[in-house]
């Protein structure tokens, strides 16, 4: 027989707890991309998400940059979501990201780049700085 491996020790298990709905099943998702510039700015999106009762998502660029946890990633290498409303903030819309959210019923894109591919798939596009638009939007809710 094979001797049991006894050199590893179970330390702990961490499960992120949140009052927000699960990303995979939420009816509304607010996602941030590279345009959010830093992890310190994600609370801007979280505030909007909390007012809408939404889950928070992110692009791979935001996750790879360390702005947010990787279980928020939407796209080919993340979660595939199809909410009633998907709000993409500072997400350019790389094909890998689009493949994870293109089945959303209504897509709203907020981006400073009018040429961003996300505008090709969005139902509503706001060519505006997310740092201005998102707090304003949250303030009106």
C-alpha angles and dihedrals in degrees: 000000000000117000113242115255106243102167097093125078127199105235107174148313123233122199116184108237121207140158088223120102119261112275094230095054105027118125090215127038127186110196133188131204139185088300090074085074097202143021088245088069098054091089086071088064093039090056090054091044092051092051090051096041086241136150119242120237136175143200121250089252090060092046094045090050088056094244094132144359116292093236086072092064117122120194145051094328094032135042125322110225133184106183126165088247128026117184112194113196119190091346115138093200108243111192091249090058094043090054088062098052110019092107092063110125094228124018121195117188125197112188138142092219109081089196095056110132090229088076089063091065100031123104090207126025127192113192094204142112108274090218088065101032102045098052089044091051092047090049091056094053 
